[in-house]
Coordinates of C-alpha atoms and ligand atoms in Angstrom, one line a residue:
M1 CA -14.7 32.2 33.4
S2 CA -12.2 29.9 32.1
D3 CA -13.1 26.4 30.8
Y4 CA -10.3 24.9 33.2
R5 CA -11.9 27.0 36.4
L6 CA -15.4 25.7 35.4
Q7 CA -14.0 22.2 35.4
A8 CA -12.7 22.5 38.7
L9 CA -15.7 23.9 40.2
A10 CA -17.8 20.9 38.5
R11 CA -15.0 18.7 40.1
L12 CA -15.6 20.6 43.6
A13 CA -19.5 20.0 43.4
R14 CA -18.6 16.3 43.0
L15 CA -16.4 15.9 45.8
A16 CA -18.4 17.7 48.0
P17 CA -22.2 16.9 47.6
G18 CA -23.4 18.7 50.3
L19 CA -21.7 22.0 49.7
V20 CA -23.6 25.1 48.1
L21 CA -21.5 26.7 45.4
K22 CA -22.7 30.4 44.4
T23 CA -21.4 32.0 41.1
D24 CA -23.9 34.5 40.6
P25 CA -22.6 38.1 40.1
A26 CA -24.5 39.6 43.1
D27 CA -23.4 36.7 45.5
L28 CA -19.9 37.1 44.3
E29 CA -19.8 40.8 45.1
H30 CA -21.6 40.4 48.2
Y31 CA -19.5 37.7 49.8
G32 CA -16.3 39.1 48.3
R33 CA -15.8 41.9 50.4
D34 CA -15.8 43.4 54.0
W35 CA -16.5 46.6 55.6
T36 CA -13.5 48.4 54.1
R37 CA -15.1 48.5 50.7
R38 CA -11.9 49.8 49.1
W39 CA -11.1 46.6 46.8
T40 CA -13.4 45.4 44.0
P41 CA -14.7 41.9 44.8
A42 CA -13.9 39.1 42.3
P43 CA -13.9 35.8 43.9
L44 CA -13.9 32.6 41.6
A45 CA -17.1 31.5 43.5
V46 CA -18.7 31.0 47.0
A47 CA -18.7 27.9 48.8
L48 CA -20.6 27.5 51.7
P49 CA -20.2 24.1 53.5
A50 CA -22.8 22.2 55.8
S51 CA -20.2 20.1 57.6
V52 CA -16.5 19.7 58.8
E53 CA -16.4 16.9 55.9
D54 CA -17.2 19.5 53.5
V55 CA -14.7 21.9 54.4
Q56 CA -12.1 19.1 54.4
A57 CA -13.2 18.1 50.9
V58 CA -12.8 22.2 49.6
L59 CA -9.5 22.7 51.3
R60 CA -8.0 19.1 49.8
W61 CA -9.6 20.3 46.5
A62 CA -8.1 24.0 46.4
C63 CA -4.5 22.4 47.4
A64 CA -4.8 20.0 44.5
D65 CA -6.2 22.5 41.9
G66 CA -3.6 25.3 43.2
V67 CA -7.1 27.5 44.3
A68 CA -6.8 30.2 46.9
V69 CA -9.4 30.3 49.6
V70 CA -10.7 33.1 51.7
P71 CA -12.1 32.0 55.0
S72 CA -15.2 34.3 55.7
G73 CA -17.3 34.9 58.8
G74 CA -19.9 38.0 58.7
R75 CA -17.2 39.9 56.8
T76 CA -17.7 43.0 59.2
G77 CA -13.9 43.0 59.3
L78 CA -12.3 46.4 59.0
S79 CA -8.8 45.3 57.7
G80 CA -9.6 43.6 54.2
G81 CA -8.9 40.3 55.6
A82 CA -12.1 38.4 54.2
V83 CA -11.6 40.2 51.1
A84 CA -11.7 38.1 47.8
A85 CA -10.5 40.5 44.8
K86 CA -8.2 38.0 43.1
G87 CA -10.2 35.0 41.7
E88 CA -10.2 33.2 45.0
L89 CA -12.7 31.0 46.4
V90 CA -14.6 32.3 49.6
L91 CA -15.3 29.7 52.0
S92 CA -18.2 31.1 53.9
L93 CA -19.0 29.3 57.4
E94 CA -22.6 30.9 57.5
R95 CA -24.3 27.6 57.2
M96 CA -22.7 26.1 59.8
N97 CA -24.2 28.2 62.8
R98 CA -25.5 25.6 65.4
A99 CA -24.9 25.3 68.8
L100 CA -23.5 21.8 69.2
D101 CA -23.1 21.1 73.1
F102 CA -23.4 22.8 76.6
D103 CA -21.8 21.1 79.7
P104 CA -23.2 23.2 82.9
V105 CA -20.4 21.7 85.1
D106 CA -17.5 22.7 82.7
R107 CA -19.4 26.0 81.7
L108 CA -18.3 25.2 78.0
L109 CA -20.5 25.9 74.9
T110 CA -19.7 24.2 71.8
V111 CA -20.7 26.1 68.7
Q112 CA -20.1 26.1 64.9
A113 CA -17.6 28.8 63.8
G114 CA -20.5 30.4 61.6
M115 CA -22.6 31.2 64.8
P116 CA -23.1 34.9 65.0
L117 CA -21.6 36.5 68.0
E118 CA -25.0 37.7 69.0
A119 CA -26.6 34.3 68.9
V120 CA -23.5 33.0 71.0
Q121 CA -24.2 35.4 73.5
R122 CA -28.3 34.5 73.7
T123 CA -27.5 30.8 73.7
A124 CA -25.1 31.4 77.0
A125 CA -27.9 33.6 78.5
D126 CA -30.5 30.8 77.9
H127 CA -28.1 28.6 80.1
G128 CA -28.0 31.2 82.5
L129 CA -24.6 32.3 81.7
L130 CA -22.4 35.1 79.9
Y131 CA -20.2 34.9 76.9
P132 CA -18.9 38.3 77.7
V133 CA -17.2 39.3 74.3
D134 CA -19.2 42.3 73.0
F135 CA -19.2 44.7 70.4
A136 CA -21.4 46.6 68.1
A137 CA -21.2 44.4 64.8
R138 CA -22.7 41.4 67.5
G139 CA -25.6 40.7 65.3
S140 CA -23.5 40.2 61.8
C141 CA -20.0 38.5 62.9
A142 CA -19.4 35.2 63.2
I143 CA -17.8 33.6 66.1
G144 CA -15.1 32.2 63.7
G145 CA -14.3 35.5 62.4
N146 CA -14.0 36.9 66.0
I147 CA -11.5 34.1 66.9
A148 CA -9.5 34.6 63.7
T149 CA -9.4 38.2 64.6
N150 CA -9.0 37.8 68.3
A151 CA -11.6 40.5 68.7
G152 CA -11.9 43.0 71.6
G153 CA -14.6 44.9 71.7
I154 CA -16.3 47.1 74.7
R155 CA -16.0 44.6 77.6
V156 CA -12.1 44.0 77.4
I157 CA -11.5 46.2 80.4
R158 CA -13.3 43.8 82.6
Y159 CA -13.0 40.4 80.7
G160 CA -10.2 40.6 78.0
N161 CA -10.2 39.7 74.4
T162 CA -11.7 36.4 72.6
R163 CA -8.4 34.7 73.3
E164 CA -9.4 34.4 77.0
W165 CA -12.8 32.7 76.4
V166 CA -11.8 29.9 73.6
A167 CA -11.2 26.6 75.7
G168 CA -10.9 24.4 72.6
L169 CA -10.9 24.7 68.7
K170 CA -11.7 22.2 65.8
V171 CA -9.7 23.6 62.7
V172 CA -9.1 22.2 59.3
T173 CA -5.6 22.5 58.1
A174 CA -5.0 23.6 54.6
Q175 CA -4.4 19.9 53.5
G176 CA -7.7 19.0 54.9
E177 CA -6.5 17.2 58.3
V178 CA -8.9 17.8 61.2
L179 CA -7.1 19.2 64.5
E180 CA -8.9 19.2 67.8
L181 CA -6.8 21.5 69.9
N182 CA -7.4 21.7 73.7
R183 CA -10.6 19.9 73.6
G184 CA -11.7 22.1 76.7
L185 CA -9.4 21.6 79.5
V186 CA -8.6 23.9 82.0
K187 CA -5.2 22.6 82.3
N188 CA -3.1 21.3 79.7
A189 CA 0.7 21.4 80.0
S190 CA 1.4 18.9 76.9
G191 CA 3.4 20.9 74.9
Y192 CA 2.8 23.8 72.5
D193 CA -0.9 25.3 72.7
L194 CA -1.5 25.3 69.1
R195 CA -5.1 26.7 69.8
H196 CA -3.4 30.0 70.2
L197 CA -1.6 29.9 67.1
F198 CA -5.0 30.0 65.3
I199 CA -6.4 32.7 67.4
G200 CA -5.9 36.0 65.3
S201 CA -4.4 34.1 62.6
E202 CA -7.0 35.8 60.1
G203 CA -7.8 32.8 58.2
T204 CA -3.9 32.3 57.1
L205 CA -3.1 29.3 59.2
G206 CA -6.6 26.9 58.9
V207 CA -10.1 27.1 58.9
I208 CA -11.8 27.3 62.2
V209 CA -15.2 25.1 61.9
E210 CA -15.9 24.7 65.8
A211 CA -15.2 26.6 69.2
T212 CA -15.6 25.4 72.6
L213 CA -16.0 28.5 74.6
R214 CA -16.0 29.4 78.5
L215 CA -19.2 31.1 80.0
T216 CA -19.1 32.9 83.0
D217 CA -21.3 34.5 85.5
P218 CA -23.7 37.2 84.5
P219 CA -22.6 40.4 85.8
P220 CA -24.3 42.3 88.5
P221 CA -27.0 45.1 87.8
S222 CA -25.0 47.9 86.1
Q223 CA -25.4 51.6 85.4
V224 CA -24.4 53.7 82.4
M225 CA -23.1 57.0 82.6
L226 CA -22.3 59.7 80.0
L227 CA -19.9 62.3 80.7
A228 CA -18.8 65.5 79.0
V229 CA -14.8 65.9 79.4
P230 CA -13.4 69.4 78.1
E231 CA -9.6 68.4 77.9
L232 CA -7.5 65.5 76.3
D233 CA -5.5 65.3 79.8
A234 CA -8.7 64.9 81.5
L235 CA -9.6 61.8 80.1
M236 CA -7.3 59.6 81.9
R237 CA -7.7 61.3 85.0
V238 CA -11.3 60.8 84.9
F239 CA -10.5 56.9 83.9
G240 CA -8.0 56.7 86.8
A241 CA -11.0 58.1 89.4
F242 CA -13.7 56.1 88.0
R243 CA -11.4 52.6 88.0
S244 CA -10.3 53.2 91.4
H245 CA -13.6 53.7 93.0
L246 CA -16.0 51.5 90.9
R247 CA -15.9 48.2 89.3
L248 CA -15.9 48.8 85.5
Q249 CA -17.5 47.0 82.4
A250 CA -16.5 49.2 80.2
F251 CA -15.0 52.8 79.3
E252 CA -15.2 54.1 76.0
F253 CA -14.5 57.3 74.6
L254 CA -15.3 59.6 71.6
N255 CA -14.3 63.1 70.4
D256 CA -16.9 65.8 69.4
R257 CA -16.7 64.9 65.6
G258 CA -17.6 61.3 66.5
A259 CA -20.6 62.7 68.6
T260 CA -21.7 65.0 65.7
H261 CA -21.8 62.1 63.0
V262 CA -23.6 59.7 65.3
V263 CA -26.5 62.3 66.3
A264 CA -26.5 63.4 62.5
H265 CA -27.4 59.6 62.2
G266 CA -30.2 59.6 64.6
A267 CA -28.6 59.3 67.8
Q268 CA -29.6 62.0 70.6
P269 CA -27.6 64.8 71.2
P270 CA -25.4 64.4 74.5
F271 CA -25.6 67.5 76.2
A272 CA -27.0 71.3 75.3
E273 CA -23.4 72.4 75.3
V274 CA -21.0 70.8 73.0
S275 CA -17.9 69.2 74.6
P276 CA -14.6 68.2 73.0
Y277 CA -14.8 64.6 74.3
Y278 CA -17.2 62.2 75.7
V279 CA -16.9 59.3 77.9
V280 CA -19.5 56.5 78.1
T281 CA -18.7 54.3 81.2
E282 CA -20.8 51.2 82.4
F283 CA -20.1 50.1 86.2
D284 CA -21.7 47.3 88.4
A285 CA -24.5 49.2 90.3
A286 CA -25.8 46.3 92.7
S287 CA -26.3 48.4 95.4
D288 CA -26.9 51.8 96.9
D289 CA -23.3 52.0 98.3
D290 CA -22.3 51.7 94.4
Q291 CA -24.5 54.4 93.1
N292 CA -23.5 56.6 96.1
A293 CA -19.8 55.9 95.0
A294 CA -20.4 56.6 91.2
L295 CA -22.0 59.9 92.3
A296 CA -19.1 60.6 94.6
V297 CA -16.6 60.1 92.0
F298 CA -18.6 62.0 89.4
E299 CA -18.7 65.2 92.0
Q300 CA -15.0 64.7 92.1
C301 CA -14.3 64.8 88.8
L302 CA -16.5 68.0 88.3
E303 CA -14.8 69.7 91.3
Q304 CA -11.4 69.0 89.7
G305 CA -12.7 70.4 86.5
W306 CA -12.2 66.9 84.5
V307 CA -15.8 66.4 83.4
S308 CA -18.0 69.6 82.7
D309 CA -21.4 67.6 82.7
G310 CA -22.8 64.2 83.2
V311 CA -25.9 61.8 82.9
I312 CA -26.7 58.8 84.4
A313 CA -29.0 56.3 82.6
Q314 CA -32.4 55.9 84.6
S315 CA -33.8 53.1 82.4
Q316 CA -32.5 50.6 79.9
A317 CA -33.9 52.5 76.9
Q318 CA -31.7 55.4 78.2
A319 CA -28.5 53.2 78.6
A320 CA -29.3 52.0 75.2
A321 CA -29.4 55.7 73.8
L322 CA -26.4 56.3 75.5
W323 CA -24.5 53.6 74.2
R324 CA -25.7 54.6 70.6
L325 CA -23.5 57.8 70.9
R326 CA -20.4 55.3 71.2
E327 CA -21.6 52.0 69.1
G328 CA -23.1 53.9 66.3
I329 CA -19.9 55.7 65.1
T330 CA -18.5 53.1 62.7
E331 CA -21.9 52.4 61.0
A332 CA -22.6 56.4 60.9
L333 CA -19.5 56.9 59.2
A334 CA -19.1 53.7 56.8
P335 CA -21.0 55.7 53.8
R336 CA -17.9 58.2 53.9
K337 CA -15.5 55.4 53.4
P338 CA -13.3 56.5 56.4
Y339 CA -9.7 55.7 56.2
K340 CA -9.1 53.9 59.8
N341 CA -6.4 53.4 62.3
D342 CA -6.8 50.7 65.4
I343 CA -3.8 51.5 67.3
S344 CA -3.0 50.5 71.0
V345 CA -0.1 51.5 73.4
R346 CA 0.1 50.7 76.9
I347 CA -2.7 52.2 78.7
S348 CA -0.1 54.2 80.9
A349 CA 1.6 55.9 77.5
I350 CA -2.1 57.1 76.2
P351 CA -2.0 60.7 77.6
A352 CA 1.3 61.6 75.8
F353 CA 0.8 59.4 72.8
M354 CA -2.6 61.2 72.2
H355 CA -0.9 64.6 72.5
A356 CA 1.8 63.5 69.6
M357 CA -1.2 62.1 67.7
Q358 CA -3.0 65.4 68.1
D359 CA -0.1 67.3 67.0
L360 CA 0.7 64.8 63.9
F361 CA -3.0 65.3 62.9
E362 CA -3.3 69.1 63.0
R363 CA 0.2 69.2 61.1
D364 CA -0.6 66.4 58.3
Y365 CA -4.4 66.7 58.3
P366 CA -5.5 70.3 57.9
G367 CA -8.9 70.8 57.0
F368 CA -9.6 67.0 57.4
D369 CA -12.4 65.5 59.6
V370 CA -10.5 63.5 62.2
V371 CA -13.0 61.1 64.4
W372 CA -11.3 59.7 67.4
F373 CA -13.2 57.2 69.7
G374 CA -12.3 53.7 71.0
H375 CA -11.3 51.5 74.1
I376 CA -9.4 54.0 75.6
G377 CA -9.3 52.1 78.9
D378 CA -7.4 49.4 77.0
G379 CA -4.9 51.8 75.5
N380 CA -6.8 51.4 72.3
L381 CA -7.8 54.5 70.0
H382 CA -9.7 54.3 66.7
I383 CA -8.9 57.1 64.3
N384 CA -11.0 57.5 61.3
V385 CA -10.6 60.3 58.9
L386 CA -12.7 61.2 56.4
A387 CA -12.0 62.7 52.9
P388 CA -12.3 66.5 52.3
D389 CA -15.2 67.2 49.7
G390 CA -14.1 66.5 46.3
M391 CA -10.9 64.8 47.0
A392 CA -10.8 61.8 44.8
Q393 CA -10.3 58.5 46.7
D394 CA -7.1 57.4 45.6
A395 CA -5.5 60.8 46.5
F396 CA -7.1 60.5 49.7
I397 CA -5.8 57.1 50.7
A398 CA -2.4 58.1 49.4
R399 CA -2.5 61.0 51.9
C400 CA -3.5 59.1 54.7
E401 CA -1.0 56.2 54.0
Q402 CA 1.5 59.0 54.4
V403 CA 0.2 60.1 57.9
T404 CA 0.2 56.4 58.7
K405 CA 4.0 55.9 58.2
A406 CA 4.5 58.8 60.7
L407 CA 2.0 57.2 63.0
S408 CA 3.6 53.8 62.8
E409 CA 7.1 55.7 63.5
A410 CA 5.7 57.2 66.6
L411 CA 4.3 53.8 67.5
V412 CA 7.6 52.0 67.2
R413 CA 9.2 54.7 69.8
V414 CA 6.6 53.8 72.3
G415 CA 6.3 50.1 71.6
G416 CA 2.7 50.0 70.4
S417 CA 0.9 48.1 68.1
I418 CA -0.5 49.2 64.6
S419 CA -3.6 47.3 64.9
A420 CA -5.2 46.6 68.5
E421 CA -8.0 44.4 67.4
H422 CA -9.1 44.7 63.6
G423 CA -6.2 42.6 62.2
I424 CA -3.8 43.4 59.4
G425 CA -5.5 42.2 56.6
L426 CA -4.4 44.0 53.6
V427 CA -5.0 47.6 55.1
K428 CA -2.1 47.5 57.7
K429 CA 0.5 45.1 55.7
P430 CA 2.8 47.8 54.9
Y431 CA 3.3 48.4 58.4
L432 CA 3.8 45.3 60.3
S433 CA 7.2 45.8 60.6
G434 CA 6.7 48.6 62.7
T435 CA 5.1 46.3 65.3
R436 CA 6.7 43.0 64.8
S437 CA 10.6 42.6 64.8
D438 CA 12.2 41.0 61.4
A439 CA 12.8 37.8 63.8
E440 CA 9.0 37.5 64.4
I441 CA 8.0 38.0 60.8
A442 CA 10.5 35.4 59.7
L443 CA 9.1 33.0 62.4
M444 CA 5.4 33.6 61.5
R445 CA 6.2 33.0 57.8
A446 CA 7.8 29.6 58.8
V447 CA 4.8 28.9 61.0
R448 CA 2.5 29.6 57.8
A449 CA 4.6 27.6 55.3
A450 CA 4.6 24.7 57.9
L451 CA 0.9 24.8 57.9
D452 CA 0.0 25.7 54.4
P453 CA 3.1 24.8 52.1
A454 CA 0.8 25.4 49.2
G455 CA -0.1 28.9 50.3
I456 CA -3.5 28.4 49.2
L457 CA -5.0 30.0 52.7
N458 CA -5.7 33.8 52.4
P459 CA -2.7 34.7 50.4
G460 CA -1.8 38.2 50.3
K461 CA -3.2 39.0 54.0
L462 CA -1.3 39.6 57.0
F463 CA 2.1 39.3 54.9
D464 CA 3.0 38.4 51.4
Ligands
FAD1 C1 -19.7 48.5 63.5 C2 -18.6 47.1 63.8 C3 -17.9 47.7 65.0 C4 -16.9 46.9 65.1 N1 -16.5 46.9 66.5 C5 -15.1 46.0 66.8 C6 -14.8 46.3 68.1 O1 -15.1 47.0 69.2 N2 -13.8 45.2 68.4 C7 -13.4 44.4 67.5 O2 -12.4 43.7 67.8 N3 -13.4 44.4 66.0 C8 -14.8 45.4 65.6 N4 -15.2 45.3 64.4 C9 -14.3 44.4 63.3 C10 -15.2 43.0 63.2 O3 -16.3 43.1 63.5 C11 -14.5 42.0 63.9 O4 -12.9 42.2 63.4 C12 -15.1 40.5 63.7 O5 -14.3 39.9 64.9 C13 -14.9 40.1 62.5 O6 -15.7 38.9 62.4 P1 -16.5 38.4 60.9 O7 -17.2 37.2 61.2 O8 -17.4 39.5 60.4 O9 -14.9 38.2 60.2 P2 -14.7 38.2 58.9 O10 -14.6 39.8 58.4 O11 -15.8 37.5 57.8 O12 -13.4 37.9 58.8 C14 -12.2 38.6 59.2 C15 -10.9 37.7 59.1 O13 -11.3 36.2 59.8 C16 -10.9 35.2 59.1 N5 -11.9 34.3 59.1 C17 -13.4 34.4 59.2 N6 -13.9 33.0 59.6 C18 -12.8 32.3 59.8 C19 -12.8 31.0 60.1 N7 -13.8 30.4 60.3 N8 -11.9 30.2 60.2 C20 -10.7 31.1 59.9 N9 -10.5 32.2 59.5 C21 -11.8 33.0 59.3 C22 -11.0 36.0 57.6 O14 -10.5 35.4 56.6 C23 -10.4 37.4 57.7 O15 -8.9 37.5 57.9 C24 -16.5 46.1 64.3 C25 -16.9 46.2 62.9 C26 -18.2 46.7 62.8 C27 -18.6 46.7 61.2

């Protein structure tokens, strides 16, 4: 490290005595990457603030010294948003992980941004309420990261994305100003709602330090069902049938390749017979009527030939085992460094779009292992492609980028999005203009420049 950088870090340590600063190579590697594992971590240092004042001091110092800052949560991101590969300072919120306030009348929980999602869910449950955003990375992602990516997950079909649950935000701007946005108000017609600018901003507009979250009633008892679906076209028919007769809490799918990998990773095989597709669905089942309705809709799908088999969980352990088939996929594939797409189209466009994608993949990915899964009930598909044995990583990525270009063009035609919930980060930057118009991107640039004129916050992410 140059003398100048060393002196700058020493200055920072004096400005914020509460800050923990790490420069150990193992720490730089750990904090400098996310789940993409595509870039070699190379941060300048890692700063772990304990207070809002520490965060302010870091950002004022970064502005003065021209140091780029990467805000960092649990680094479970799948788009490279939290990667620090160019000498940036990683600003990890992990020490700011406490619940600060709960108001039972407002049903609002205020937490620090580094609190893991699972801890937020547990705290809500301790108050007899529910924080409903949920997905497999719950134990390691942080609420600040969830807000910065507007995370979705497996309950969007019932509860919406993270955005719906943010009633207030405390944000530190690039210049070190503290903004208190919306303060938990239900109604607030006093001009632009800047809170929503920071939701999904991927660490480019400010550092989220606290969030005030809406909580809701816990859902009624539910049941989990696994279905074997023989054809692509049947997936949305099954969805339509289940949605019109039951109150769904989740409706997820995976293809047989996905099931094969999760089973190899320790999940129970779904059925004796292999099926091209599977659905994991969860629905309210508070009464015998609900359970009878579920069986009736299953019978109807069976008669129509839309499903070929099904099982309903008889215990919590069985429900967890069925969920593992869907939720275990990202972890099961991670060691193979899959190339990921996370696209969305309108729910009504899913059947035609899936056919178009299937044709594209059969043509352009011959011999590749293509795993499809995701939140099909929200119009959100994840496509994970694995490199054929012996193919070098660079050649593999180059090939996948060509296919993504064609995929992005297909998305333009149907008005879809190249990123449903993972964010643009570094991974999807080349395709942003397929989802957002030039005018929109110009406005986004202007907003970024207004909030961060020195360009220190997560430069190179989302757009250059
Ligand atoms: C097994 C697995 C399953 C997943 N399933 C889903 C899923 O179903 N749905 C879904 O949406 N995502 C999913 N993800 C992706 C990921 O977990 C989410 O994007 C999550 O919201 C990221 O949170 P994080 O704390 O890990 O953020 P990080 O990866 O640390 O950061 C993500 C982005 O947010 C910014 N950021 C982080 N903290 C702050 C802050 N305090 N202030 C400002 N910016 C900040 C970072 O700079 C970066 O751009 C999954 C990931 C894994 C590994």
